[in-house]
Every structure is written in structure tokens, then in C-alpha cells.
Tab-separated table of C-alpha atoms and ligand atoms in Angstrom:
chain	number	residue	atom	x	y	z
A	1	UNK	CA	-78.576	-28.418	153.580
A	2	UNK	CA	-81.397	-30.700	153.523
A	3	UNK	CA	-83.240	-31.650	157.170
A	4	UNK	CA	-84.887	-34.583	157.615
A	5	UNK	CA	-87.840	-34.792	159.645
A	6	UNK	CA	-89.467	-38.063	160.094
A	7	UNK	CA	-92.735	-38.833	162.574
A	8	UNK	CA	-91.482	-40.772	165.410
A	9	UNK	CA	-92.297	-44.692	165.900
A	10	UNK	CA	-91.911	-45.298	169.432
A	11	UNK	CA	-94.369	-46.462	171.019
A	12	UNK	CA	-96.443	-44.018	172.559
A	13	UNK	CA	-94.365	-41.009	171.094
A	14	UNK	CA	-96.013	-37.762	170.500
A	15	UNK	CA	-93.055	-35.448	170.029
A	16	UNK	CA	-91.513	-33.969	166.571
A	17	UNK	CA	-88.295	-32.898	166.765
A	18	UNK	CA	-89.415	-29.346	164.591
A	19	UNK	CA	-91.987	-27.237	165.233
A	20	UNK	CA	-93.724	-24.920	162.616
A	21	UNK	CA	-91.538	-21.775	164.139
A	22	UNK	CA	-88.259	-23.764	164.023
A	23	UNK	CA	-88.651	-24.597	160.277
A	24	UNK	CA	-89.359	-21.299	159.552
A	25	UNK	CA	-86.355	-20.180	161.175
A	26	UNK	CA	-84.538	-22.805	159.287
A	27	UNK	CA	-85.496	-22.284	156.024
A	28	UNK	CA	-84.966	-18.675	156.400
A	29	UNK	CA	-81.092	-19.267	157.196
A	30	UNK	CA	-81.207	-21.281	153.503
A	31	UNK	CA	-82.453	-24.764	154.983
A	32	UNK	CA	-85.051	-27.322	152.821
A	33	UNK	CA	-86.701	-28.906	155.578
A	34	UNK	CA	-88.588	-32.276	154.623
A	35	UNK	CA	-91.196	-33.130	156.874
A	36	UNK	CA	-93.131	-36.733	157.161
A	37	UNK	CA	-96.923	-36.044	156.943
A	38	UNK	CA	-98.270	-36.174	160.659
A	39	UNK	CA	-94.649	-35.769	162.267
A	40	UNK	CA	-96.431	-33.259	164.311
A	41	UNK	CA	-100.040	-33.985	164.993
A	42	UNK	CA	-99.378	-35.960	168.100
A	43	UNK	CA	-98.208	-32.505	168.994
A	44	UNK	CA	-101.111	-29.987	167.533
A	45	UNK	CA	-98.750	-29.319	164.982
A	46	UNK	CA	-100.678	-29.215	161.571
A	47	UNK	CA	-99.050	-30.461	157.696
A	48	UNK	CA	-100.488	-27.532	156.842
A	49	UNK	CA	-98.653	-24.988	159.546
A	50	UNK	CA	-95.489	-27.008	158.089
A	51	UNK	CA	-96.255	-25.800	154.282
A	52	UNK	CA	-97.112	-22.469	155.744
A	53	UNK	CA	-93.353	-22.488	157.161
A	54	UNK	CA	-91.513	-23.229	153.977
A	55	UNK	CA	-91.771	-27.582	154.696
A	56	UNK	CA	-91.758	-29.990	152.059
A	57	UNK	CA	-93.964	-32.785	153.227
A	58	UNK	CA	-93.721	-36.690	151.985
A	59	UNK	CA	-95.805	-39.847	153.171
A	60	UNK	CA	-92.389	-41.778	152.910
A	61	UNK	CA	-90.205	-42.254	155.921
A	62	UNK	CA	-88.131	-43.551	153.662
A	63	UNK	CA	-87.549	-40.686	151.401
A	64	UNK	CA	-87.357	-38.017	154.738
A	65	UNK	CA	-84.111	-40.479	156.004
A	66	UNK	CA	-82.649	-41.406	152.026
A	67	UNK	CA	-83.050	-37.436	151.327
A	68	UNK	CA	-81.674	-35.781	154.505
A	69	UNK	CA	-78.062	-34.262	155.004
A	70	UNK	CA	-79.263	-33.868	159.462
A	71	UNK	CA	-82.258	-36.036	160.444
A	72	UNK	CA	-83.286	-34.053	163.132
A	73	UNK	CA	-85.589	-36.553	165.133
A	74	UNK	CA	-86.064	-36.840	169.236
A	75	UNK	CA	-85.865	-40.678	170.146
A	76	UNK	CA	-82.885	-42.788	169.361
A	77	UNK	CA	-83.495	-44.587	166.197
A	78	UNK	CA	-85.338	-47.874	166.295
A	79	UNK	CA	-84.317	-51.510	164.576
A	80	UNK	CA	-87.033	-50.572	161.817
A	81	UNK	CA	-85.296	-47.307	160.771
A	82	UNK	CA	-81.708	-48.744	161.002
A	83	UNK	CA	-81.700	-49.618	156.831
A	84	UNK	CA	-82.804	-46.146	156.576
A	85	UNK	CA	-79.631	-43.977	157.811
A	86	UNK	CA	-77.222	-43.210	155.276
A	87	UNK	CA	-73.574	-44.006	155.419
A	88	UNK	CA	-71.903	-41.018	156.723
A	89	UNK	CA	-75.273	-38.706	157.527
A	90	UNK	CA	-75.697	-36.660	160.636
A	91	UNK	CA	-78.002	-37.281	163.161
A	92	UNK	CA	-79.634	-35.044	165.976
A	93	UNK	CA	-81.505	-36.520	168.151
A	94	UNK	CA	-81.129	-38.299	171.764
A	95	UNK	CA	-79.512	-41.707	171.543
A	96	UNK	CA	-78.732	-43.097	174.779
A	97	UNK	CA	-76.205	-44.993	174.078
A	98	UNK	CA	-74.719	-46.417	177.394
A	99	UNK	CA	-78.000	-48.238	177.068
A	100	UNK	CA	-78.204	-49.183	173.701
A	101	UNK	CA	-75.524	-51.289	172.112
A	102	UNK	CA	-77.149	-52.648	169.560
A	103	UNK	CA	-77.786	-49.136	167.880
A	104	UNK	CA	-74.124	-47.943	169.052
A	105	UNK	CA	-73.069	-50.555	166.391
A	106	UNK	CA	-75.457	-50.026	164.052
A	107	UNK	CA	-74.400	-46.366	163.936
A	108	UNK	CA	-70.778	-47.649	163.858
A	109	UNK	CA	-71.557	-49.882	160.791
A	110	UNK	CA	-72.969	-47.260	158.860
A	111	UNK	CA	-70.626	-44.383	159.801
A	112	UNK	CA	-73.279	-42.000	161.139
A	113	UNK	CA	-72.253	-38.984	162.880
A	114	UNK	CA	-74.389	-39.021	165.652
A	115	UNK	CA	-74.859	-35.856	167.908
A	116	UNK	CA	-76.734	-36.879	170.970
A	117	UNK	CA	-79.210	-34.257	172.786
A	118	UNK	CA	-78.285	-35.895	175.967
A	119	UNK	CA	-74.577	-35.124	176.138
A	120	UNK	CA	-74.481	-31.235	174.340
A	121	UNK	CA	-72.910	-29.184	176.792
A	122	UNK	CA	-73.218	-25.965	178.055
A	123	UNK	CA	-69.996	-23.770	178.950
A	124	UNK	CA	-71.353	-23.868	182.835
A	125	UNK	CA	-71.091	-27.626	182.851
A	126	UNK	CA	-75.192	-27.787	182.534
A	127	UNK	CA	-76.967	-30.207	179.353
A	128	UNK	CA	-79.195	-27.758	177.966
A	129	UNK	CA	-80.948	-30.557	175.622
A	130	UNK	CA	-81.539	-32.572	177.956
A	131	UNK	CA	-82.439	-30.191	180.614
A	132	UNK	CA	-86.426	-29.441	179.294
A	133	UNK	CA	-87.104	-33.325	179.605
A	134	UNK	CA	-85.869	-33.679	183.035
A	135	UNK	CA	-88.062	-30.972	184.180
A	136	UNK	CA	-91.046	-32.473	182.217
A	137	UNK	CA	-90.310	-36.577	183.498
A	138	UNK	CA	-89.529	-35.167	186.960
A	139	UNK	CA	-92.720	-33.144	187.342
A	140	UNK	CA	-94.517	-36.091	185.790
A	141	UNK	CA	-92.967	-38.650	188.019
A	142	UNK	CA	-95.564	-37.526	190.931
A	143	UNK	CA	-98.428	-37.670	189.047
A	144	UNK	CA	-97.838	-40.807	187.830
A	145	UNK	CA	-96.927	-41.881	190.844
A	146	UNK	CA	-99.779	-40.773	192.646
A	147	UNK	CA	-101.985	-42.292	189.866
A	148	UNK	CA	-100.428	-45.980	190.268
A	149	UNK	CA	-100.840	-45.630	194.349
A	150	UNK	CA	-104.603	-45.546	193.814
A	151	UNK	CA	-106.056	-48.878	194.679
A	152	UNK	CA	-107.467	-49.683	191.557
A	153	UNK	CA	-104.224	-49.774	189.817
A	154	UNK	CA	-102.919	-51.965	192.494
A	155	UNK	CA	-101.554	-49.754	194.607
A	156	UNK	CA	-101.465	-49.303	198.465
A	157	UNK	CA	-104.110	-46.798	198.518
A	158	UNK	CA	-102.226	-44.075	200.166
A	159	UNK	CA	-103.161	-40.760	199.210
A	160	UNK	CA	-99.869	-38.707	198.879
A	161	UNK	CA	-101.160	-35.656	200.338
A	162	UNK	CA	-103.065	-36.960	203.077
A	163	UNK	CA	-105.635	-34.783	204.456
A	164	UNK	CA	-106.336	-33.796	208.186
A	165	UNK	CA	-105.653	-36.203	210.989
A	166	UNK	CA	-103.518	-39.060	209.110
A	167	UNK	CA	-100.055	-39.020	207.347
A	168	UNK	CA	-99.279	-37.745	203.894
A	169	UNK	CA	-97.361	-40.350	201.805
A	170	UNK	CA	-94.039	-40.429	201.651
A	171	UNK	CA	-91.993	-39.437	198.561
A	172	UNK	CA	-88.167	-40.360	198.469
A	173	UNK	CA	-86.131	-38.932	195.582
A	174	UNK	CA	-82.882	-40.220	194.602
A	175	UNK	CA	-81.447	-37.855	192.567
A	176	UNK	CA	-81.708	-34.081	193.019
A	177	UNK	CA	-80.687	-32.980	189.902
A	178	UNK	CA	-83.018	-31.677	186.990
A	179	UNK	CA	-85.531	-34.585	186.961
A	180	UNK	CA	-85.163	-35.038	190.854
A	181	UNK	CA	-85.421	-31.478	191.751
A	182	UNK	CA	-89.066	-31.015	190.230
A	183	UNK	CA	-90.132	-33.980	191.348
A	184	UNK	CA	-89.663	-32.531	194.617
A	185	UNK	CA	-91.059	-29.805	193.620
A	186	UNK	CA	-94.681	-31.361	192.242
A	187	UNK	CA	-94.248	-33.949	195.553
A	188	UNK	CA	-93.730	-31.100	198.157
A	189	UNK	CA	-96.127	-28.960	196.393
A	190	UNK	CA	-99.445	-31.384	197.013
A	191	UNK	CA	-98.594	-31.906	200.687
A	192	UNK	CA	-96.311	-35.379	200.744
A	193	UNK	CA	-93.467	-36.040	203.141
A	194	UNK	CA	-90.504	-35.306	200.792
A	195	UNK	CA	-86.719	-36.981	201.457
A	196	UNK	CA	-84.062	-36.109	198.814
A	197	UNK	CA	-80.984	-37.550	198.414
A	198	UNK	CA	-77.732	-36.647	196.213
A	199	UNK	CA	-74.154	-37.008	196.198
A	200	UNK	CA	-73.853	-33.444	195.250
A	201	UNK	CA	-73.880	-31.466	198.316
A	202	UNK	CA	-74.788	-27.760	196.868
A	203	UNK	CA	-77.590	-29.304	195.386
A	204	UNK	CA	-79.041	-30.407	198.568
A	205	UNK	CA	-78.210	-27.367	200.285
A	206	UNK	CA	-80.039	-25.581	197.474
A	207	UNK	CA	-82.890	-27.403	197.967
A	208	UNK	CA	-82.761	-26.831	201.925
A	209	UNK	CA	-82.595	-22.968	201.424
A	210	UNK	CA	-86.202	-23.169	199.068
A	211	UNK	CA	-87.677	-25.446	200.761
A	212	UNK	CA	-86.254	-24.292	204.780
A	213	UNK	CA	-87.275	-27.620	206.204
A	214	UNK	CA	-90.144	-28.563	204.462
A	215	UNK	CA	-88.168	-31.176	202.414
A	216	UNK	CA	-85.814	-33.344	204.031
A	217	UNK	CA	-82.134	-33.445	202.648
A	218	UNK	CA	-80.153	-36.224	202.786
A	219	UNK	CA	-76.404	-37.600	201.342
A	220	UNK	CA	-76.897	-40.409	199.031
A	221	UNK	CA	-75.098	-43.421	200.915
A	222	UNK	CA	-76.265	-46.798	201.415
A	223	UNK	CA	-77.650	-46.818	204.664
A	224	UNK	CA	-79.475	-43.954	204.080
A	225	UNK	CA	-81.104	-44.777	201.033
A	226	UNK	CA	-81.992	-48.263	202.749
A	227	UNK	CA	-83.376	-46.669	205.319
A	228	UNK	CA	-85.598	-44.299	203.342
A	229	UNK	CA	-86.790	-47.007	200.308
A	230	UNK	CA	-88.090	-48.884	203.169
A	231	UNK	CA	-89.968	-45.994	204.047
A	232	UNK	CA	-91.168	-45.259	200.759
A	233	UNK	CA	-94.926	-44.883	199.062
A	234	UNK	CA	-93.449	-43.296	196.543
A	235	UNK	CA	-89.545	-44.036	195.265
A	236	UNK	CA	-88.109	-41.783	192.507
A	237	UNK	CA	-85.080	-42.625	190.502
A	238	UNK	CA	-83.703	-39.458	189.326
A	239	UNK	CA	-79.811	-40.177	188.755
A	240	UNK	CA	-77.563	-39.557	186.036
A	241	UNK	CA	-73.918	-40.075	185.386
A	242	UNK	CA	-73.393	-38.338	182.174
A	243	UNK	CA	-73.316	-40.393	179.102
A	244	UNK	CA	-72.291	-43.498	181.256
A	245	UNK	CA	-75.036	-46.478	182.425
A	246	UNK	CA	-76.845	-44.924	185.501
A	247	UNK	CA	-75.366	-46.861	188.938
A	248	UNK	CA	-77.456	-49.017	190.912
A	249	UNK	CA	-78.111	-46.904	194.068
A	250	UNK	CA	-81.602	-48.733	195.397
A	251	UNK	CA	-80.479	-53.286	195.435
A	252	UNK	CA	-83.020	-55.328	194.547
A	253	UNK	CA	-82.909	-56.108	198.754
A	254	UNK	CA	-83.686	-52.334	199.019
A	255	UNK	CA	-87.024	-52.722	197.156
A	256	UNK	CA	-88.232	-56.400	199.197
A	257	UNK	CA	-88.387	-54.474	201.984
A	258	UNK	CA	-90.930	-51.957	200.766
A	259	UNK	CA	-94.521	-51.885	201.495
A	260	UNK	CA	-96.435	-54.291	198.982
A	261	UNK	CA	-98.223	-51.722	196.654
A	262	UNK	CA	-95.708	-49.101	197.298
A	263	UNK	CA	-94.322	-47.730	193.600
A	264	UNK	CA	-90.821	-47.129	192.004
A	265	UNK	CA	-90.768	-44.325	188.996
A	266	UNK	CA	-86.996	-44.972	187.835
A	267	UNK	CA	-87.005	-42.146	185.406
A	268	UNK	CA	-83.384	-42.871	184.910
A	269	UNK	CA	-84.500	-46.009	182.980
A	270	UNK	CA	-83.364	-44.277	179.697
A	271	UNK	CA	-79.970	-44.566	180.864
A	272	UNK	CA	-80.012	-48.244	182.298
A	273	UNK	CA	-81.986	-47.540	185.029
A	274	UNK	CA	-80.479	-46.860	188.756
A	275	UNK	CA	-82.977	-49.397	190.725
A	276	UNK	CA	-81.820	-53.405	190.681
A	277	UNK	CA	-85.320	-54.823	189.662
A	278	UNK	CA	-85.990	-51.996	187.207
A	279	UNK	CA	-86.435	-53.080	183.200
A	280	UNK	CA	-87.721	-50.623	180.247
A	281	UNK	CA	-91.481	-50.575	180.375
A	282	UNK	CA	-93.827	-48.651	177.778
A	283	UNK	CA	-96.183	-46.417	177.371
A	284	UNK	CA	-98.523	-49.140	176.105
A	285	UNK	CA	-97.856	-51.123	179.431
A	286	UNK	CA	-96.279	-48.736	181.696
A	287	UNK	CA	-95.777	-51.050	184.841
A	288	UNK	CA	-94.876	-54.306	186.117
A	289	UNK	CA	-95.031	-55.739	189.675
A	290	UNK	CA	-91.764	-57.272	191.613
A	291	UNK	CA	-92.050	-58.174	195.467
A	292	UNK	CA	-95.386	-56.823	194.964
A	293	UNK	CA	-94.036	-53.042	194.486
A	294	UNK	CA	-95.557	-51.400	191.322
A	295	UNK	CA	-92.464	-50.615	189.113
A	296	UNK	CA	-92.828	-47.881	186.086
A	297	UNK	CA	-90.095	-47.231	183.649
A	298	UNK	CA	-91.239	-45.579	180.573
A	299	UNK	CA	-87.650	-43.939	178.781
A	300	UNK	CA	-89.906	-41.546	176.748
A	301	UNK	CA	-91.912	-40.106	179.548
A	302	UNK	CA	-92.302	-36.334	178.446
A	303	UNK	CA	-94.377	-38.306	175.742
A	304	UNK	CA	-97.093	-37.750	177.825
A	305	UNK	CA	-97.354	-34.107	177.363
A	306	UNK	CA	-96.251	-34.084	173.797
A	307	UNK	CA	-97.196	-30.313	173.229
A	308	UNK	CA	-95.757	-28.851	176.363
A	309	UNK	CA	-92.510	-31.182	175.610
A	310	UNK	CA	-91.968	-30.105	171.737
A	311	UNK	CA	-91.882	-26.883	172.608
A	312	UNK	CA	-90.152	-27.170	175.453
A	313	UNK	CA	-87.458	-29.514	173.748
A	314	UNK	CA	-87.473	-27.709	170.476
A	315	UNK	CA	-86.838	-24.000	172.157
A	316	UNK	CA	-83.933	-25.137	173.665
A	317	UNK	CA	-82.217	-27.321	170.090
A	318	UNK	CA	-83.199	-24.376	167.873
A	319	UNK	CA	-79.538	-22.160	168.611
A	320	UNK	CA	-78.364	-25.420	167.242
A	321	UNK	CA	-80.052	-26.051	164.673
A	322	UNK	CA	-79.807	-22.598	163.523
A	323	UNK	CA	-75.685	-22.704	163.886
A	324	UNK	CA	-75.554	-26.193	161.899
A	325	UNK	CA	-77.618	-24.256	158.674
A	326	UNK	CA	-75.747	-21.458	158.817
A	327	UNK	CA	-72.135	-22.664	159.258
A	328	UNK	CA	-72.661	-26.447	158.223
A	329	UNK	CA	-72.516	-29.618	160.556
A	330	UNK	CA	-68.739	-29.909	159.974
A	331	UNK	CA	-67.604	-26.160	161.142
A	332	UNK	CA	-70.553	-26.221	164.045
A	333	UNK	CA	-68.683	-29.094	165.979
A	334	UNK	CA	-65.701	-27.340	165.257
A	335	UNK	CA	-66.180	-24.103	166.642
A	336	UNK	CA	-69.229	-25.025	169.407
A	337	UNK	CA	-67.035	-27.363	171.976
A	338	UNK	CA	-70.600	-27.707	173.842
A	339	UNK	CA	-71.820	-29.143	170.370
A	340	UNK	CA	-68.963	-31.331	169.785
A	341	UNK	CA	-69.289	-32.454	173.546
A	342	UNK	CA	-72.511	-34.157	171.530
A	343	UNK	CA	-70.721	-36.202	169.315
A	344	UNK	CA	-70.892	-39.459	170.035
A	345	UNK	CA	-70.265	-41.723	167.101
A	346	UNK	CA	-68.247	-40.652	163.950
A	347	UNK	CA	-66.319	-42.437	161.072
A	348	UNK	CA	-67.410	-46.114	162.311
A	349	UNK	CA	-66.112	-45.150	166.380
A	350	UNK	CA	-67.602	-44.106	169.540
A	351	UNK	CA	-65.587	-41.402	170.349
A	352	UNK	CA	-67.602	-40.777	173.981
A	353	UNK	CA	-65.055	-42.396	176.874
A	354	UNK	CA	-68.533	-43.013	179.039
A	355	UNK	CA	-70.330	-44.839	176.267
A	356	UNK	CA	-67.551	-46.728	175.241
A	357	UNK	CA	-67.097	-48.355	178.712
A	358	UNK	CA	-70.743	-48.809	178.972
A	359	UNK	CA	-71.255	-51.097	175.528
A	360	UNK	CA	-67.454	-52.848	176.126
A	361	UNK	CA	-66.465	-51.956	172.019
A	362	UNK	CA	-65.137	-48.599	170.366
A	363	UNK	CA	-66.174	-49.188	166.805
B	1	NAD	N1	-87.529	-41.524	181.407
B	1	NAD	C1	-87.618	-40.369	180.766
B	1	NAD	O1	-88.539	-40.150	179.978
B	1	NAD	C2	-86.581	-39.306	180.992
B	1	NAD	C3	-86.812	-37.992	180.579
B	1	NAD	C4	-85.838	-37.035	180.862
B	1	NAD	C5	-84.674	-37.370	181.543
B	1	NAD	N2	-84.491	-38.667	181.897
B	1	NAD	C6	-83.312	-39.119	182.645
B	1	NAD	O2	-83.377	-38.716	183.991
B	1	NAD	C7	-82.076	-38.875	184.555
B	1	NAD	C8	-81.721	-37.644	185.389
B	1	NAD	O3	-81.472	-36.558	184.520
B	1	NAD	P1	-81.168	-35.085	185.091
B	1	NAD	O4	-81.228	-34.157	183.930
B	1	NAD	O5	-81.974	-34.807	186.291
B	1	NAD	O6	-79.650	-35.237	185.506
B	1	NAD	P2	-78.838	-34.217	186.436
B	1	NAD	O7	-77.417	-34.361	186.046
B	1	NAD	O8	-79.457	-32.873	186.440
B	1	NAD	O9	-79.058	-34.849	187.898
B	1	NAD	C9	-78.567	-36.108	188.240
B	1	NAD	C10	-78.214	-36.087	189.708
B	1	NAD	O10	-77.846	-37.406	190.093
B	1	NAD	C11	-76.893	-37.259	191.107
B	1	NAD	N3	-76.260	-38.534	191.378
B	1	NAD	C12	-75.308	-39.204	190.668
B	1	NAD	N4	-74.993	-40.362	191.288
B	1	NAD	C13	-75.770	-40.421	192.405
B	1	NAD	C14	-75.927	-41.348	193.473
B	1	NAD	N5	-75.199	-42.473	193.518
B	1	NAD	N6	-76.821	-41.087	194.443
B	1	NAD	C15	-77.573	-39.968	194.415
B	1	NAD	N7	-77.473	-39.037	193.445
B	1	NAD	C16	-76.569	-39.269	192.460
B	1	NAD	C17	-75.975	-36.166	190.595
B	1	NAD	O11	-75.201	-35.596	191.622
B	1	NAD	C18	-77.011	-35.185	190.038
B	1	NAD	O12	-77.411	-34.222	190.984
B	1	NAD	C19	-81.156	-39.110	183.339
B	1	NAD	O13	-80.911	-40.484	183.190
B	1	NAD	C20	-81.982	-38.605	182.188
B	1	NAD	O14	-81.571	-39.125	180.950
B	1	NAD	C21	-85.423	-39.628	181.629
């Protein structure tokens, strides 16, 4: 089996899908791995440490994608790489589709099995692929946060942890799953008022036993969540549905009546987004301003910390990888239901119920 590895294109992106240590591991189980030149030096990850690991290297996309029985890759493929799948290849990587029609059809049209990160399941109902990112976006989702609340950048000035004698900021997190629990996490941990909500009570009790008051938990309904946005410095979006578009929990009347300055992480933005006045933003120009709140929505946020985030993301694909060398893509998703849980295109359909209902088309 031959695995593609091409350097990502989206803006901003500093991930590679393999690390030196992964190829080695794959090429030991009887992979060729073919690497494009600087797929990893966003990351610290040298050509050289590929060759070292057994790697071909090429300076043609074109010939990683043309080559490749699995292009393993981390973001969803973008309109410049569409001519570059190959009719009935496999592809590993996180695709989003319940926000991306236009690339569920392309990978219709050209019959790509496509295996999505974002929807491989673990037998305790968990998504370990997905589950590194979360942690990384969520943790992030204070900083930046806090960053975009400085003055400078337009924000209201508040200072999240306050110091003696005035009011810490405010941090509402809606959401208290992977993402949302860290950001709580990173937001309790420098001092801020923290209020979580979820639908999901265990989670929230969870998060009242670690925390034993310190965090405020809350059921996700609409009063409450009006009630607390209008409260809000600092608004987190942290929902997920799995595989379908991400509700709209926070209405676009929700975010008028926030403080002017005030900002809105929706780090569910890779999914749709779960706040009414929330669009895709980029790394390049992370935020926008609506009813003068400071709105950020980058989808490929763990970009940021593209070291920490390739190995994070790449530790937790590699029993995959390993069990698609060794027993082929075909008999993996055959005898892995977590990894066929992945599928979500094959043979010109979407064969994911969520996605399909999302984009309105099957094939
Ligand atoms: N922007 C980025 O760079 C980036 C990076 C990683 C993950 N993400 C995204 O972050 C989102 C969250 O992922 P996760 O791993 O934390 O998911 P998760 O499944 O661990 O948590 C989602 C939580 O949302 C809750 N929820 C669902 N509907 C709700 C509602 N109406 N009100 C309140 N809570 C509700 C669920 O009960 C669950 O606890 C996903 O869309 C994921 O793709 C984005």
C-alpha cells in the first residue's frame, strides 16, 4: 500500500497528518509512504527525519495524490486539490461534511472513499480523532479570547482574571463536552467567572464535582443561555451534534444584547457554527465585528500550535493507520465498526444519515 502525504494548503495550516515516528511505524508493517517536501516543517518536522524513517519525498502535490492508495492528510480537501483525488481512492483525513456540500459532491463524483477523523468511533461512544483537537481549540479558545478583549484589538478592555478589588470577566461556555470542558478549564484556571452550559446532565455534574462551585453549571435552555450571553465578556461555542450541522443555541437577538466589545469564539464553526451571526473566518483574518461584538471563527484552530497538535492528532490516528497497512483499507472497515463508523462517502453515496440531512442529496 502506497500513503500519500501531501503538505496542507489551508490557510494558516501547520499540521501534517504523519509524523517521522508514524512513518516509521508504517513502513515497518510493509507501507511506502510518499511525503510532499515541507509537509512537516510548519510542524518541526524535517524532509530529512522523513528519509531517515523510510519516506519517499516529491516536490509534486500532484504526484503524492495521483500515486497514493490512502492520502492520509488532516483538513478536508480544498477546491484546488479536487482534480487531484483519484476515482475510487481512500481518504483519511477530517472532512466536515455537514458543512461542506460542495466537497460532499465532489467526493461523490469521483467515488472516493472517504473516512472522516471526525466521526471514527470508539466502542464507549467517545471520537477518539477528534478528541485531541477539541482539547487543543478548547484550551485555545481562552487565550484567544482573552487576546481579542484587549483594547487594542477592539475589545472591551476587560481583563478576564481581574485582579484585587474589581470583577474578573465573565466566561460563558456553551458546550461542555471536549472543546467546552477545557475551555473551562484554561477560563477557571486564570481567575474568570466561569458559567457552563450542556444538555448532557453527567457532564455538568462532572464538572460540578472538579470544580465544587468554582464553576457555575447550568442546563442549556433558552432562557438560560439568554440570560448568560447577555452577561458575557467572553462567549464560547463548544457544541457538537455528531456528524450533523451544529444547532443554533445563541440567536442573533442573543448576541445584540451583549456588551459592545464583548467576543464570541464559536469553535463549533467547523461544523456550521452554533451562534446565528457566526461565518468561517481565517487564520489570516481571524475576526469580524457584528453589533459591535468581536466574532472569531477559525475551523482549523489547533493550527495555532501545529507541533503540540501533530502529535497530539497523529498519536491518537496511528492504531489506524497501522490496522489499514496491515489488513488493507477494505478488511479494516470491515472488522473495526469504530472505523467504519468513519465512512462517510463510498461508491458515489453518502452513506452518513447526519450528513446526508445536512447537504439535502445522498449521492
Ligand atoms: N474550530 C476548530 O478548530 C475545532 C477544533 C476541534 C474541534 N472543533 C469542534 O468543536 C465542536 C465540539 O467538539 P467536542 O469534541 O467538544 O464535542 P463533544 O461531543 O465532546 O461535546 C459537545 C457537547 O455539546 C453538547 N450539546 C449538544 N447540543 C447542545 C445544546 N443545544 N446546548 C448545549 N450543549 C449541547 C453535547 O451534549 C456535548 O456535551 C465540534 O464541532 C468540533 O468539530 C473545532
Amino acid at each position: 500500500m502506497i500513503i500519500g502525504v501531501p503538505r496542507e494548503i489551508k490557510i494558516g495550516e501547520t499540521r501534517v497528518s504523519m509524523t517521522p515516528s508514524l512513518c516509521r511505524r508504517a513502513v515497518s508493517l510493509g507501507a511506502r509512504v510518499l511525503v510532499e517536501k515541507s509537509a512537516g516543517s510548519s510542524a518541526g518536522f524535517l524532509d530529512a527525519e522523513y528519509r531517515a524513517a523510510g519516506a519517499t519525498l516529491t516536490s509534486s502535490a500532484e504526484k503524492v495524490w495521483r500515486s497514493a492508495d490512502l492520502v492520509l492528510k488532516v483538513k478536508e480537501p480544498l477546491p484546488a486539490e479536487y482534480s487531484l483525488m483519484q476515482k475510487g481512492q481512500a481518504l483519511f483525513t477530517y472532512l466536515h461534511l455537514a458543512a461542506g456540500a460542495g466537497l460532499a459532491k465532489e467526493l461523490c463524483q469521483r467515488r472516493i472513499l472517504g473516512i472522516a477523523y471526525e466521526t471514527v468511533e470508539g466502542g464507549d461512544g467517545s471520537y477518539p480523532l477528534l478528541k485531541p483537537m477539541s482539547h487543543i481549540a478548547g484550551r485555545l479558545s481562552i487565550q484567544i479570547g482573552a487576546y481579542f478583549l484587549q483594547t487594542q484589538y477592539g475589545g472591551s478592555g476587560v481583563l478576564l482574571g481581574g485582579i484585587p478589588g474589581t470583577a474578573p470577566g465573565h466566561v460563558v461556555v456553551v458546550g461542555a463536552g471536549n472543546a467546552g470542558a477545557h475551555a473551562v478549564r484554561m477560563a477557571a484556571g486564570i481567575g474568570a467567572r466561569v458559567t457552563v452550559l450542556d444538555l448532557d446532565m453527567r457532564k455538568l455534574e462532572n464538572l460540578d464535582q472538579e470544580y465544587r462551585g468554582k464553576v457555575i453549571t447550568l442546563m442549556s435552555n433558552p432562557a438560560n443561555i439568554e440570560a448568560e450571553v447577555a452577561a458575557a465578556d467572553l462567549l464560547i461555542g463548544a457544541v457538537l451534534i455528531p456528524a450533523a450541522k451544529a444547532p443554533i443555541v445563541v440567536t442573533q437577538k442573543m448576541v445584540g444584547q451583549m456588551r459592545p466589545g464583548s467576543t464570541i469564539v464559536d469553535i463549533a464553526i467547523d461544523q456550521g457554527g452554533c451562534i446565528a451571526t457566526i461565518r468561517p473566518t481565517s487564520h489570516k483574518e481571524p475576526v469580524y465585528r457584528h453589533h459591535g461584538v468581536i466574532h472569531y471563527a477559525v475551523p482549523n484552530m489547533p493550527a495555532l500550535v501545529g507541533r503540540t497538535s501533530t502529535i497530539g492528532l497523529t498519536q491518537a490516528t496511528e492504531p489506524y493507520v497501522a490496522m489499514i497497512v496491515q489488513k488493507g483499507v477494505e478488511r479494516a472497515i470491515q472488522e473495526h465498526p469504530g472505523l467504519a463508523a468513519g465512512v462517510n462517502t463510498r461508491d458515489g453515496h453518502i452513506i452518513n444519515d447526519e450528513v446526508v440531512k445536512a447537504v439535502g442529496f445522498d449521492s
